PDB file of N, CA and C in Angstrom:
ATOM      1  N   MET T 185       0.836  -1.161   0.000  1.00 92.00           N
ATOM      2  CA  MET T 185       0.000   0.000   0.000  1.00 92.00           C
ATOM      3  C   MET T 185       0.886   1.230   0.000  1.00 92.00           C
ATOM      4  N   LEU T 186       0.549   2.179  -0.830  1.00 95.00           N
ATOM      5  CA  LEU T 186       1.275   3.441  -0.918  1.00 95.00           C
ATOM      6  C   LEU T 186       0.300   4.574  -0.705  1.00 95.00           C
ATOM      7  N   ILE T 187       0.591   5.424   0.273  1.00 96.00           N
ATOM      8  CA  ILE T 187      -0.221   6.608   0.553  1.00 96.00           C
ATOM      9  C   ILE T 187       0.689   7.821   0.454  1.00 96.00           C
ATOM     10  N   THR T 188       0.246   8.809  -0.306  1.00 97.00           N
ATOM     11  CA  THR T 188       0.988  10.061  -0.422  1.00 97.00           C
ATOM     12  C   THR T 188       0.338  11.105   0.463  1.00 97.00           C
ATOM     13  N   VAL T 189       1.140  11.739   1.312  1.00 97.00           N
ATOM     14  CA  VAL T 189       0.662  12.786   2.211  1.00 97.00           C
ATOM     15  C   VAL T 189       1.057  14.130   1.613  1.00 97.00           C
ATOM     16  N   ILE T 190       0.072  15.030   1.525  1.00 97.00           N
ATOM     17  CA  ILE T 190       0.299  16.355   0.945  1.00 97.00           C
ATOM     18  C   ILE T 190      -0.024  17.416   1.996  1.00 97.00           C
ATOM     19  N   GLY T 191       0.873  18.376   2.150  1.00 97.00           N
ATOM     20  CA  GLY T 191       0.615  19.502   3.046  1.00 97.00           C
ATOM     21  C   GLY T 191       1.086  19.244   4.457  1.00 97.00           C
ATOM     22  N   GLU T 192       0.159  19.384   5.416  1.00 98.00           N
ATOM     23  CA  GLU T 192       0.504  19.327   6.828  1.00 98.00           C
ATOM     24  C   GLU T 192      -0.166  18.153   7.544  1.00 98.00           C
ATOM     25  N   VAL T 193       0.559  17.586   8.504  1.00 98.00           N
ATOM     26  CA  VAL T 193      -0.016  16.606   9.418  1.00 98.00           C
ATOM     27  C   VAL T 193       0.205  17.176  10.818  1.00 98.00           C
ATOM     28  N   ASP T 194      -0.903  17.547  11.446  1.00 97.00           N
ATOM     29  CA  ASP T 194      -0.820  18.144  12.775  1.00 97.00           C
ATOM     30  C   ASP T 194      -1.935  17.590  13.654  1.00 97.00           C
ATOM     31  N   ALA T 195      -2.103  18.197  14.814  1.00 96.00           N
ATOM     32  CA  ALA T 195      -3.092  17.703  15.776  1.00 96.00           C
ATOM     33  C   ALA T 195      -4.506  17.680  15.208  1.00 96.00           C
ATOM     34  N   THR T 196      -4.776  18.507  14.201  1.00 97.00           N
ATOM     35  CA  THR T 196      -6.133  18.563  13.650  1.00 97.00           C
ATOM     36  C   THR T 196      -6.445  17.423  12.687  1.00 97.00           C
ATOM     37  N   ASN T 197      -5.419  16.798  12.105  1.00 97.00           N
ATOM     38  CA  ASN T 197      -5.694  15.764  11.096  1.00 97.00           C
ATOM     39  C   ASN T 197      -4.848  14.494  11.234  1.00 97.00           C
ATOM     40  N   ALA T 198      -3.977  14.420  12.214  1.00 97.00           N
ATOM     41  CA  ALA T 198      -3.119  13.240  12.375  1.00 97.00           C
ATOM     42  C   ALA T 198      -3.950  11.985  12.622  1.00 97.00           C
ATOM     43  N   GLY T 199      -5.034  12.132  13.367  1.00 97.00           N
ATOM     44  CA  GLY T 199      -5.913  10.988  13.620  1.00 97.00           C
ATOM     45  C   GLY T 199      -6.540  10.463  12.339  1.00 97.00           C
ATOM     46  N   LEU T 200      -6.860  11.372  11.409  1.00 97.00           N
ATOM     47  CA  LEU T 200      -7.412  10.961  10.113  1.00 97.00           C
ATOM     48  C   LEU T 200      -6.408  10.123   9.339  1.00 97.00           C
ATOM     49  N   LEU T 201      -5.146  10.569   9.328  1.00 96.00           N
ATOM     50  CA  LEU T 201      -4.104   9.806   8.638  1.00 96.00           C
ATOM     51  C   LEU T 201      -3.970   8.426   9.264  1.00 96.00           C
ATOM     52  N   GLU T 202      -3.918   8.385  10.574  1.00 96.00           N
ATOM     53  CA  GLU T 202      -3.755   7.104  11.264  1.00 96.00           C
ATOM     54  C   GLU T 202      -4.922   6.160  10.958  1.00 96.00           C
ATOM     55  N   ARG T 203      -6.145   6.667  11.037  1.00 96.00           N
ATOM     56  CA  ARG T 203      -7.320   5.828  10.735  1.00 96.00           C
ATOM     57  C   ARG T 203      -7.314   5.356   9.285  1.00 96.00           C
ATOM     58  N   HIS T 204      -6.944   6.250   8.366  1.00 95.00           N
ATOM     59  CA  HIS T 204      -6.942   5.885   6.947  1.00 95.00           C
ATOM     60  C   HIS T 204      -5.949   4.754   6.674  1.00 95.00           C
ATOM     61  N   VAL T 205      -4.753   4.878   7.210  1.00 94.00           N
ATOM     62  CA  VAL T 205      -3.742   3.831   6.993  1.00 94.00           C
ATOM     63  C   VAL T 205      -4.218   2.516   7.603  1.00 94.00           C
ATOM     64  N   ARG T 206      -4.786   2.560   8.791  1.00 93.00           N
ATOM     65  CA  ARG T 206      -5.276   1.331   9.431  1.00 93.00           C
ATOM     66  C   ARG T 206      -6.405   0.688   8.622  1.00 93.00           C
ATOM     67  N   GLN T 207      -7.308   1.506   8.092  1.00 92.00           N
ATOM     68  CA  GLN T 207      -8.441   0.983   7.320  1.00 92.00           C
ATOM     69  C   GLN T 207      -8.007   0.399   5.981  1.00 92.00           C
ATOM     70  N   GLU T 208      -7.027   1.012   5.358  1.00 91.00           N
ATOM     71  CA  GLU T 208      -6.615   0.605   4.017  1.00 91.00           C
ATOM     72  C   GLU T 208      -5.537  -0.474   4.005  1.00 91.00           C
ATOM     73  N   SER T 209      -4.861  -0.679   5.133  1.00 89.00           N
ATOM     74  CA  SER T 209      -3.775  -1.662   5.136  1.00 89.00           C
ATOM     75  C   SER T 209      -4.331  -3.074   5.007  1.00 89.00           C
ATOM     76  N   LEU T 210      -3.571  -3.895   4.330  1.00 87.00           N
ATOM     77  CA  LEU T 210      -3.922  -5.294   4.130  1.00 87.00           C
ATOM     78  C   LEU T 210      -3.104  -6.142   5.089  1.00 87.00           C
ATOM     79  N   PRO T 211      -3.724  -7.108   5.725  1.00 86.00           N
ATOM     80  CA  PRO T 211      -3.003  -7.937   6.700  1.00 86.00           C
ATOM     81  C   PRO T 211      -1.725  -8.540   6.105  1.00 86.00           C
ATOM     82  N   GLY T 212      -0.626  -8.344   6.817  1.00 88.00           N
ATOM     83  CA  GLY T 212       0.636  -8.939   6.411  1.00 88.00           C
ATOM     84  C   GLY T 212       1.410  -8.186   5.347  1.00 88.00           C
ATOM     85  N   LEU T 213       0.816  -7.140   4.758  1.00 93.00           N
ATOM     86  CA  LEU T 213       1.529  -6.393   3.727  1.00 93.00           C
ATOM     87  C   LEU T 213       2.001  -5.051   4.271  1.00 93.00           C
ATOM     88  N   PRO T 214       3.227  -4.652   3.932  1.00 96.00           N
ATOM     89  CA  PRO T 214       3.772  -3.388   4.426  1.00 96.00           C
ATOM     90  C   PRO T 214       3.027  -2.184   3.855  1.00 96.00           C
ATOM     91  N   ALA T 215       3.174  -1.063   4.543  1.00 96.00           N
ATOM     92  CA  ALA T 215       2.597   0.205   4.097  1.00 96.00           C
ATOM     93  C   ALA T 215       3.724   1.208   3.887  1.00 96.00           C
ATOM     94  N   VAL T 216       3.608   1.992   2.814  1.00 97.00           N
ATOM     95  CA  VAL T 216       4.564   3.054   2.523  1.00 97.00           C
ATOM     96  C   VAL T 216       3.811   4.379   2.549  1.00 97.00           C
ATOM     97  N   ILE T 217       4.319   5.324   3.323  1.00 98.00           N
ATOM     98  CA  ILE T 217       3.774   6.678   3.313  1.00 98.00           C
ATOM     99  C   ILE T 217       4.797   7.568   2.621  1.00 98.00           C
ATOM    100  N   ASP T 218       4.398   8.105   1.470  1.00 98.00           N
ATOM    101  CA  ASP T 218       5.255   8.997   0.687  1.00 98.00           C
ATOM    102  C   ASP T 218       5.116  10.403   1.258  1.00 98.00           C
ATOM    103  N   CYS T 219       6.208  10.936   1.779  1.00 98.00           N
ATOM    104  CA  CYS T 219       6.206  12.233   2.457  1.00 98.00           C
ATOM    105  C   CYS T 219       6.861  13.341   1.629  1.00 98.00           C
ATOM    106  N   ARG T 220       7.082  13.098   0.344  1.00 98.00           N
ATOM    107  CA  ARG T 220       7.719  14.122  -0.500  1.00 98.00           C
ATOM    108  C   ARG T 220       7.011  15.457  -0.432  1.00 98.00           C
ATOM    109  N   LEU T 221       5.680  15.426  -0.363  1.00 98.00           N
ATOM    110  CA  LEU T 221       4.886  16.648  -0.400  1.00 98.00           C
ATOM    111  C   LEU T 221       4.406  17.082   0.982  1.00 98.00           C
ATOM    112  N   LEU T 222       4.931  16.447   2.025  1.00 98.00           N
ATOM    113  CA  LEU T 222       4.624  16.823   3.397  1.00 98.00           C
ATOM    114  C   LEU T 222       5.463  18.044   3.764  1.00 98.00           C
ATOM    115  N   THR T 223       4.807  19.153   4.097  1.00 97.00           N
ATOM    116  CA  THR T 223       5.524  20.396   4.378  1.00 97.00           C
ATOM    117  C   THR T 223       5.656  20.709   5.856  1.00 97.00           C
ATOM    118  N   PHE T 224       4.773  20.140   6.679  1.00 98.00           N
ATOM    119  CA  PHE T 224       4.790  20.436   8.112  1.00 98.00           C
ATOM    120  C   PHE T 224       4.247  19.234   8.875  1.00 98.00           C
ATOM    121  N   MET T 225       4.824  19.018  10.052  1.00 98.00           N
ATOM    122  CA  MET T 225       4.322  17.971  10.939  1.00 98.00           C
ATOM    123  C   MET T 225       4.600  18.413  12.372  1.00 98.00           C
ATOM    124  N   ASP T 226       3.619  18.201  13.260  1.00 97.00           N
ATOM    125  CA  ASP T 226       3.836  18.491  14.671  1.00 97.00           C
ATOM    126  C   ASP T 226       3.847  17.185  15.466  1.00 97.00           C
ATOM    127  N   SER T 227       3.780  17.306  16.786  1.00 97.00           N
ATOM    128  CA  SER T 227       3.851  16.106  17.627  1.00 97.00           C
ATOM    129  C   SER T 227       2.688  15.155  17.370  1.00 97.00           C
ATOM    130  N   GLY T 228       1.549  15.673  16.918  1.00 97.00           N
ATOM    131  CA  GLY T 228       0.428  14.798  16.561  1.00 97.00           C
ATOM    132  C   GLY T 228       0.786  13.886  15.405  1.00 97.00           C
ATOM    133  N   GLY T 229       1.511  14.407  14.434  1.00 97.00           N
ATOM    134  CA  GLY T 229       1.969  13.603  13.301  1.00 97.00           C
ATOM    135  C   GLY T 229       2.977  12.559  13.730  1.00 97.00           C
ATOM    136  N   VAL T 230       3.891  12.949  14.608  1.00 98.00           N
ATOM    137  CA  VAL T 230       4.887  11.995  15.119  1.00 98.00           C
ATOM    138  C   VAL T 230       4.175  10.871  15.863  1.00 98.00           C
ATOM    139  N   ARG T 231       3.201  11.222  16.684  1.00 97.00           N
ATOM    140  CA  ARG T 231       2.445  10.217  17.440  1.00 97.00           C
ATOM    141  C   ARG T 231       1.712   9.268  16.499  1.00 97.00           C
ATOM    142  N   ALA T 232       1.087   9.816  15.453  1.00 98.00           N
ATOM    143  CA  ALA T 232       0.371   8.966  14.495  1.00 98.00           C
ATOM    144  C   ALA T 232       1.331   7.981  13.831  1.00 98.00           C
ATOM    145  N   LEU T 233       2.506   8.452  13.437  1.00 98.00           N
ATOM    146  CA  LEU T 233       3.476   7.571  12.770  1.00 98.00           C
ATOM    147  C   LEU T 233       3.997   6.493  13.723  1.00 98.00           C
ATOM    148  N   THR T 234       4.278   6.868  14.967  1.00 97.00           N
ATOM    149  CA  THR T 234       4.776   5.858  15.904  1.00 97.00           C
ATOM    150  C   THR T 234       3.672   4.861  16.257  1.00 97.00           C
ATOM    151  N   ASN T 235       2.433   5.332  16.353  1.00 97.00           N
ATOM    152  CA  ASN T 235       1.317   4.405  16.592  1.00 97.00           C
ATOM    153  C   ASN T 235       1.158   3.429  15.434  1.00 97.00           C
ATOM    154  N   LEU T 236       1.237   3.951  14.209  1.00 97.00           N
ATOM    155  CA  LEU T 236       1.111   3.088  13.023  1.00 97.00           C
ATOM    156  C   LEU T 236       2.261   2.087  12.963  1.00 97.00           C
ATOM    157  N   HIS T 237       3.457   2.554  13.261  1.00 97.00           N
ATOM    158  CA  HIS T 237       4.625   1.668  13.279  1.00 97.00           C
ATOM    159  C   HIS T 237       4.386   0.517  14.262  1.00 97.00           C
ATOM    160  N   ALA T 238       3.911   0.842  15.461  1.00 96.00           N
ATOM    161  CA  ALA T 238       3.658  -0.186  16.473  1.00 96.00           C
ATOM    162  C   ALA T 238       2.552  -1.140  16.037  1.00 96.00           C
ATOM    163  N   THR T 239       1.479  -0.601  15.486  1.00 94.00           N
ATOM    164  CA  THR T 239       0.352  -1.430  15.044  1.00 94.00           C
ATOM    165  C   THR T 239       0.772  -2.402  13.950  1.00 94.00           C
ATOM    166  N   LEU T 240       1.463  -1.890  12.938  1.00 95.00           N
ATOM    167  CA  LEU T 240       1.872  -2.760  11.831  1.00 95.00           C
ATOM    168  C   LEU T 240       2.900  -3.788  12.283  1.00 95.00           C
ATOM    169  N   THR T 241       3.780  -3.403  13.199  1.00 95.00           N
ATOM    170  CA  THR T 241       4.756  -4.352  13.739  1.00 95.00           C
ATOM    171  C   THR T 241       4.040  -5.478  14.479  1.00 95.00           C
ATOM    172  N   GLU T 242       3.029  -5.131  15.269  1.00 93.00           N
ATOM    173  CA  GLU T 242       2.241  -6.147  15.975  1.00 93.00           C
ATOM    174  C   GLU T 242       1.542  -7.094  15.005  1.00 93.00           C
ATOM    175  N   GLN T 243       1.186  -6.576  13.814  1.00 92.00           N
ATOM    176  CA  GLN T 243       0.516  -7.379  12.798  1.00 92.00           C
ATOM    177  C   GLN T 243       1.504  -8.169  11.941  1.00 92.00           C
ATOM    178  N   GLY T 244       2.790  -8.056  12.260  1.00 92.00           N
ATOM    179  CA  GLY T 244       3.800  -8.819  11.543  1.00 92.00           C
ATOM    180  C   GLY T 244       4.246  -8.197  10.239  1.00 92.00           C
ATOM    181  N   THR T 245       4.052  -6.894  10.095  1.00 94.00           N
ATOM    182  CA  THR T 245       4.490  -6.217   8.877  1.00 94.00           C
ATOM    183  C   THR T 245       5.171  -4.905   9.256  1.00 94.00           C
ATOM    184  N   THR T 246       5.397  -4.031   8.286  1.00 95.00           N
ATOM    185  CA  THR T 246       6.182  -2.837   8.543  1.00 95.00           C
ATOM    186  C   THR T 246       5.565  -1.589   7.926  1.00 95.00           C
ATOM    187  N   LEU T 247       5.918  -0.452   8.534  1.00 97.00           N
ATOM    188  CA  LEU T 247       5.587   0.866   8.001  1.00 97.00           C
ATOM    189  C   LEU T 247       6.877   1.461   7.454  1.00 97.00           C
ATOM    190  N   HIS T 248       6.798   2.018   6.257  1.00 98.00           N
ATOM    191  CA  HIS T 248       7.951   2.666   5.631  1.00 98.00           C
ATOM    192  C   HIS T 248       7.578   4.101   5.283  1.00 98.00           C
ATOM    193  N   LEU T 249       8.497   5.016   5.558  1.00 98.00           N
ATOM    194  CA  LEU T 249       8.314   6.418   5.173  1.00 98.00           C
ATOM    195  C   LEU T 249       9.285   6.727   4.049  1.00 98.00           C
ATOM    196  N   ALA T 250       8.819   7.510   3.083  1.00 98.00           N
ATOM    197  CA  ALA T 250       9.660   7.822   1.926  1.00 98.00           C
ATOM    198  C   ALA T 250       9.709   9.326   1.704  1.00 98.00           C
ATOM    199  N   GLY T 251      10.888   9.822   1.342  1.00 98.00           N
ATOM    200  CA  GLY T 251      11.047  11.217   0.956  1.00 98.00           C
ATOM    201  C   GLY T 251      10.841  12.209   2.080  1.00 98.00           C
ATOM    202  N   VAL T 252      11.120  11.834   3.315  1.00 98.00           N
ATOM    203  CA  VAL T 252      10.948  12.750   4.446  1.00 98.00           C
ATOM    204  C   VAL T 252      12.049  13.805   4.375  1.00 98.00           C
ATOM    205  N   HIS T 253      11.653  15.066   4.438  1.00 98.00           N
ATOM    206  CA  HIS T 253      12.630  16.154   4.314  1.00 98.00           C
ATOM    207  C   HIS T 253      12.147  17.377   5.095  1.00 98.00           C
ATOM    208  N   GLY T 254      12.988  18.391   5.162  1.00 97.00           N
ATOM    209  CA  GLY T 254      12.611  19.660   5.776  1.00 97.00           C
ATOM    210  C   GLY T 254      12.228  19.532   7.241  1.00 97.00           C
ATOM    211  N   LEU T 255      11.218  20.306   7.632  1.00 97.00           N
ATOM    212  CA  LEU T 255      10.778  20.337   9.024  1.00 97.00           C
ATOM    213  C   LEU T 255      10.337  18.974   9.547  1.00 97.00           C
ATOM    214  N   PRO T 256       9.565  18.180   8.790  1.00 98.00           N
ATOM    215  CA  PRO T 256       9.208  16.854   9.310  1.00 98.00           C
ATOM    216  C   PRO T 256      10.440  15.988   9.616  1.00 98.00           C
ATOM    217  N   ALA T 257      11.445  16.034   8.754  1.00 98.00           N
ATOM    218  CA  ALA T 257      12.670  15.260   9.004  1.00 98.00           C
ATOM    219  C   ALA T 257      13.371  15.768  10.264  1.00 98.00           C
ATOM    220  N   ARG T 258      13.429  17.071  10.396  1.00 97.00           N
ATOM    221  CA  ARG T 258      14.077  17.667  11.572  1.00 97.00           C
ATOM    222  C   ARG T 258      13.358  17.248  12.851  1.00 97.00           C
ATOM    223  N   LEU T 259      12.027  17.277  12.829  1.00 97.00           N
ATOM    224  CA  LEU T 259      11.242  16.896  14.003  1.00 97.00           C
ATOM    225  C   LEU T 259      11.457  15.422  14.356  1.00 97.00           C
ATOM    226  N   LEU T 260      11.466  14.546  13.357  1.00 97.00           N
ATOM    227  CA  LEU T 260      11.693  13.123  13.630  1.00 97.00           C
ATOM    228  C   LEU T 260      13.083  12.892  14.216  1.00 97.00           C
ATOM    229  N   ARG T 261      14.069  13.660  13.759  1.00 97.00           N
ATOM    230  CA  ARG T 261      15.422  13.523  14.312  1.00 97.00           C
ATOM    231  C   ARG T 261      15.485  14.065  15.741  1.00 97.00           C
ATOM    232  N   MET T 262      14.881  15.246  15.962  1.00 97.00           N
ATOM    233  CA  MET T 262      14.925  15.883  17.287  1.00 97.00           C
ATOM    234  C   MET T 262      14.227  15.039  18.345  1.00 97.00           C
ATOM    235  N   THR T 263      13.178  14.348  17.970  1.00 96.00           N
ATOM    236  CA  THR T 263      12.423  13.535  18.930  1.00 96.00           C
ATOM    237  C   THR T 263      13.009  12.130  19.109  1.00 96.00           C
ATOM    238  N   GLY T 264      14.033  11.804  18.335  1.00 96.00           N
ATOM    239  CA  GLY T 264      14.635  10.479  18.418  1.00 96.00           C
ATOM    240  C   GLY T 264      13.835   9.408  17.698  1.00 96.00           C
ATOM    241  N   THR T 265      12.860   9.831  16.918  1.00 96.00           N
ATOM    242  CA  THR T 265      11.984   8.897  16.212  1.00 96.00           C
ATOM    243  C   THR T 265      12.607   8.391  14.914  1.00 96.00           C
ATOM    244  N   TRP T 266      13.446   9.174  14.300  1.00 96.00           N
ATOM    245  CA  TRP T 266      14.036   8.841  12.996  1.00 96.00           C
ATOM    246  C   TRP T 266      14.610   7.426  12.950  1.00 96.00           C
ATOM    247  N   PRO T 267      15.495   7.039  13.889  1.00 94.00           N
ATOM    248  CA  PRO T 267      16.087   5.695  13.789  1.00 94.00           C
ATOM    249  C   PRO T 267      15.108   4.553  14.073  1.00 94.00           C
ATOM    250  N   LEU T 268      13.960   4.850  14.655  1.00 93.00           N
ATOM    251  CA  LEU T 268      12.984   3.812  14.969  1.00 93.00           C
ATOM    252  C   LEU T 268      12.135   3.434  13.759  1.00 93.00           C
ATOM    253  N   LEU T 269      12.053   4.325  12.772  1.00 95.00           N
ATOM    254  CA  LEU T 269      11.194   4.131  11.607  1.00 95.00           C
ATOM    255  C   LEU T 269      12.010   3.676  10.404  1.00 95.00           C
ATOM    256  N   ASN T 270      11.359   3.026   9.460  1.00 96.00           N
ATOM    257  CA  ASN T 270      11.997   2.612   8.206  1.00 96.00           C
ATOM    258  C   ASN T 270      11.879   3.774   7.228  1.00 96.00           C
ATOM    259  N   ILE T 271      12.931   4.583   7.125  1.00 97.00           N
ATOM    260  CA  ILE T 271      12.877   5.788   6.304  1.00 97.00           C
ATOM    261  C   ILE T 271      13.756   5.595   5.077  1.00 97.00           C
ATOM    262  N   HIS T 272      13.191   5.936   3.911  1.00 98.00           N
ATOM    263  CA  HIS T 272      13.862   5.763   2.623  1.00 98.00           C
ATOM    264  C   HIS T 272      13.898   7.085   1.877  1.00 98.00           C
ATOM    265  N   SER T 273      14.805   7.198   0.939  1.00 97.00           N
ATOM    266  CA  SER T 273      14.947   8.432   0.175  1.00 97.00           C
ATOM    267  C   SER T 273      13.752   8.699  -0.733  1.00 97.00           C
ATOM    268  N   SER T 274      13.075   7.655  -1.178  1.00 97.00           N
ATOM    269  CA  SER T 274      11.951   7.816  -2.103  1.00 97.00           C
ATOM    270  C   SER T 274      11.003   6.618  -1.987  1.00 97.00           C
ATOM    271  N   ALA T 275       9.814   6.768  -2.545  1.00 97.00           N
ATOM    272  CA  ALA T 275       8.855   5.660  -2.551  1.00 97.00           C
ATOM    273  C   ALA T 275       9.382   4.467  -3.349  1.00 97.00           C
ATOM    274  N   PRO T 276       9.982   4.693  -4.531  1.00 96.00           N
ATOM    275  CA  PRO T 276      10.537   3.533  -5.244  1.00 96.00           C
ATOM    276  C   PRO T 276      11.616   2.802  -4.430  1.00 96.00           C
ATOM    277  N   ALA T 277      12.443   3.554  -3.709  1.00 97.00           N
ATOM    278  CA  ALA T 277      13.472   2.915  -2.875  1.00 97.00           C
ATOM    279  C   ALA T 277      12.823   2.084  -1.769  1.00 97.00           C
ATOM    280  N   ALA T 278      11.749   2.604  -1.180  1.00 97.00           N
ATOM    281  CA  ALA T 278      11.033   1.847  -0.148  1.00 97.00           C
ATOM    282  C   ALA T 278      10.453   0.568  -0.731  1.00 97.00           C
ATOM    283  N   MET T 279       9.837   0.676  -1.911  1.00 95.00           N
ATOM    284  CA  MET T 279       9.239  -0.499  -2.550  1.00 95.00           C
ATOM    285  C   MET T 279      10.299  -1.552  -2.879  1.00 95.00           C
ATOM    286  N   LEU T 280      11.449  -1.114  -3.354  1.00 95.00           N
ATOM    287  CA  LEU T 280      12.517  -2.062  -3.666  1.00 95.00           C
ATOM    288  C   LEU T 280      13.008  -2.769  -2.399  1.00 95.00           C
ATOM    289  N   THR T 281      13.097  -2.036  -1.308  1.00 95.00           N
ATOM    290  CA  THR T 281      13.495  -2.640  -0.037  1.00 95.00           C
ATOM    291  C   THR T 281      12.476  -3.689   0.390  1.00 95.00           C
ATOM    292  N   ILE T 282      11.201  -3.340   0.279  1.00 94.00           N
ATOM    293  CA  ILE T 282      10.140  -4.271   0.660  1.00 94.00           C
ATOM    294  C   ILE T 282      10.191  -5.522  -0.212  1.00 94.00           C
ATOM    295  N   LEU T 283      10.330  -5.331  -1.507  1.00 92.00           N
ATOM    296  CA  LEU T 283      10.384  -6.477  -2.418  1.00 92.00           C
ATOM    297  C   LEU T 283      11.600  -7.346  -2.142  1.00 92.00           C
ATOM    298  N   GLY T 284      12.722  -6.704  -1.831  1.00 90.00           N
ATOM    299  CA  GLY T 284      13.949  -7.436  -1.551  1.00 90.00           C
ATOM    300  C   GLY T 284      13.906  -8.186  -0.236  1.00 90.00           C
ATOM    301  N   SER T 285      13.058  -7.734   0.691  1.00 78.00           N
ATOM    302  CA  SER T 285      12.984  -8.380   1.998  1.00 78.00           C
ATOM    303  C   SER T 285      12.046  -9.579   2.010  1.00 78.00           C
ATOM    304  N   GLY T 286      11.277  -9.728   0.935  1.00 71.00           N
ATOM    305  CA  GLY T 286      10.321 -10.824   0.875  1.00 71.00           C
ATOM    306  C   GLY T 286       9.028 -10.544   1.612  1.00 71.00           C
ATOM    307  N   GLN T 287       8.825  -9.295   2.074  1.00 65.00           N
ATOM    308  CA  GLN T 287       7.598  -8.949   2.784  1.00 65.00           C
ATOM    309  C   GLN T 287       6.405  -8.851   1.848  1.00 65.00           C
ATOM    310  N   ALA T 288       6.657  -8.527   0.607  1.00 57.00           N
ATOM    311  CA  ALA T 288       5.558  -8.360  -0.342  1.00 57.00           C
ATOM    312  C   ALA T 288       5.412  -9.628  -1.161  1.00 57.00           C
ATOM    313  N   THR T 289       4.208  -9.907  -1.592  1.00 50.00           N
ATOM    314  CA  THR T 289       3.972 -11.099  -2.397  1.00 50.00           C
ATOM    315  C   THR T 289       3.963 -10.771  -3.884  1.00 50.00           C
ATOM    316  N   ARG T 290       4.260  -9.540  -4.214  1.00 40.00           N
ATOM    317  CA  ARG T 290       4.273  -9.111  -5.611  1.00 40.00           C
ATOM    318  C   ARG T 290       5.683  -9.178  -6.171  1.00 40.00           C
ATOM    319  N   THR T 291       5.770  -9.148  -7.488  1.00 40.00           N
ATOM    320  CA  THR T 291       7.063  -9.037  -8.139  1.00 40.00           C
ATOM    321  C   THR T 291       7.272  -7.591  -8.542  1.00 40.00           C
ATOM    322  N   ALA T 292       8.466  -7.247  -8.949  1.00 41.00           N
ATOM    323  CA  ALA T 292       8.759  -5.878  -9.372  1.00 41.00           C
ATOM    324  C   ALA T 292       7.862  -5.444 -10.530  1.00 41.00           C
ATOM    325  N   ASP T 293       7.444  -6.387 -11.362  1.00 44.00           N
ATOM    326  CA  ASP T 293       6.572  -6.048 -12.488  1.00 44.00           C
ATOM    327  C   ASP T 293       5.180  -5.616 -12.038  1.00 44.00           C
ATOM    328  N   ASP T 294       4.771  -6.037 -10.838  1.00 42.00           N
ATOM    329  CA  ASP T 294       3.445  -5.694 -10.324  1.00 42.00           C
ATOM    330  C   ASP T 294       3.397  -4.335  -9.645  1.00 42.00           C
ATOM    331  N   VAL T 295       4.549  -3.763  -9.300  1.00 41.00           N
ATOM    332  CA  VAL T 295       4.572  -2.501  -8.583  1.00 41.00           C
ATOM    333  C   VAL T 295       4.244  -1.373  -9.554  1.00 41.00           C
ATOM    334  N   PRO T 296       3.258  -0.531  -9.214  1.00 41.00           N
ATOM    335  CA  PRO T 296       2.907   0.565 -10.113  1.00 41.00           C
ATOM    336  C   PRO T 296       4.058   1.559 -10.231  1.00 41.00           C
ATOM    337  N   HIS T 297       4.105   2.231 -11.356  1.00 38.00           N
ATOM    338  CA  HIS T 297       5.128   3.259 -11.563  1.00 38.00           C
ATOM    339  C   HIS T 297       4.879   4.411 -10.615  1.00 38.00           C
ATOM    340  N   LEU T 298       5.912   4.849  -9.937  1.00 38.00           N
ATOM    341  CA  LEU T 298       5.796   5.911  -8.968  1.00 38.00           C
ATOM    342  C   LEU T 298       6.524   7.143  -9.470  1.00 38.00           C
ATOM    343  N   CYS T 299       5.830   8.041 -10.069  1.00 34.00           N
ATOM    344  CA  CYS T 299       6.445   9.260 -10.592  1.00 34.00           C
ATOM    345  C   CYS T 299       5.819  10.475  -9.986  1.00 34.00           C
TER     346      CYS T 299
END
């Protein structure tokens, strides 16, 4: 599953992101959140990501973040959250990692083009 986040994730909408990822995730399959277009995140966003990470880990799968930069990256580093999460330079890099780890049941030919 690939979800692209655009704009801000803060206390007003972090719960929506968390619920959406939980509702859309498939049992046993990893989730990738593309953060290229994420411009701002507060502690509510950090909490949502750590909650999702814990939930997916309990379900035997993983959460991957892609393209985290700017203020969101700084916040994840300052809070000590960065090393706890699976962070990749881009969504394609995250997908390749997932495919290489055997977590996904798809082949590289099945992965949609991410541009």
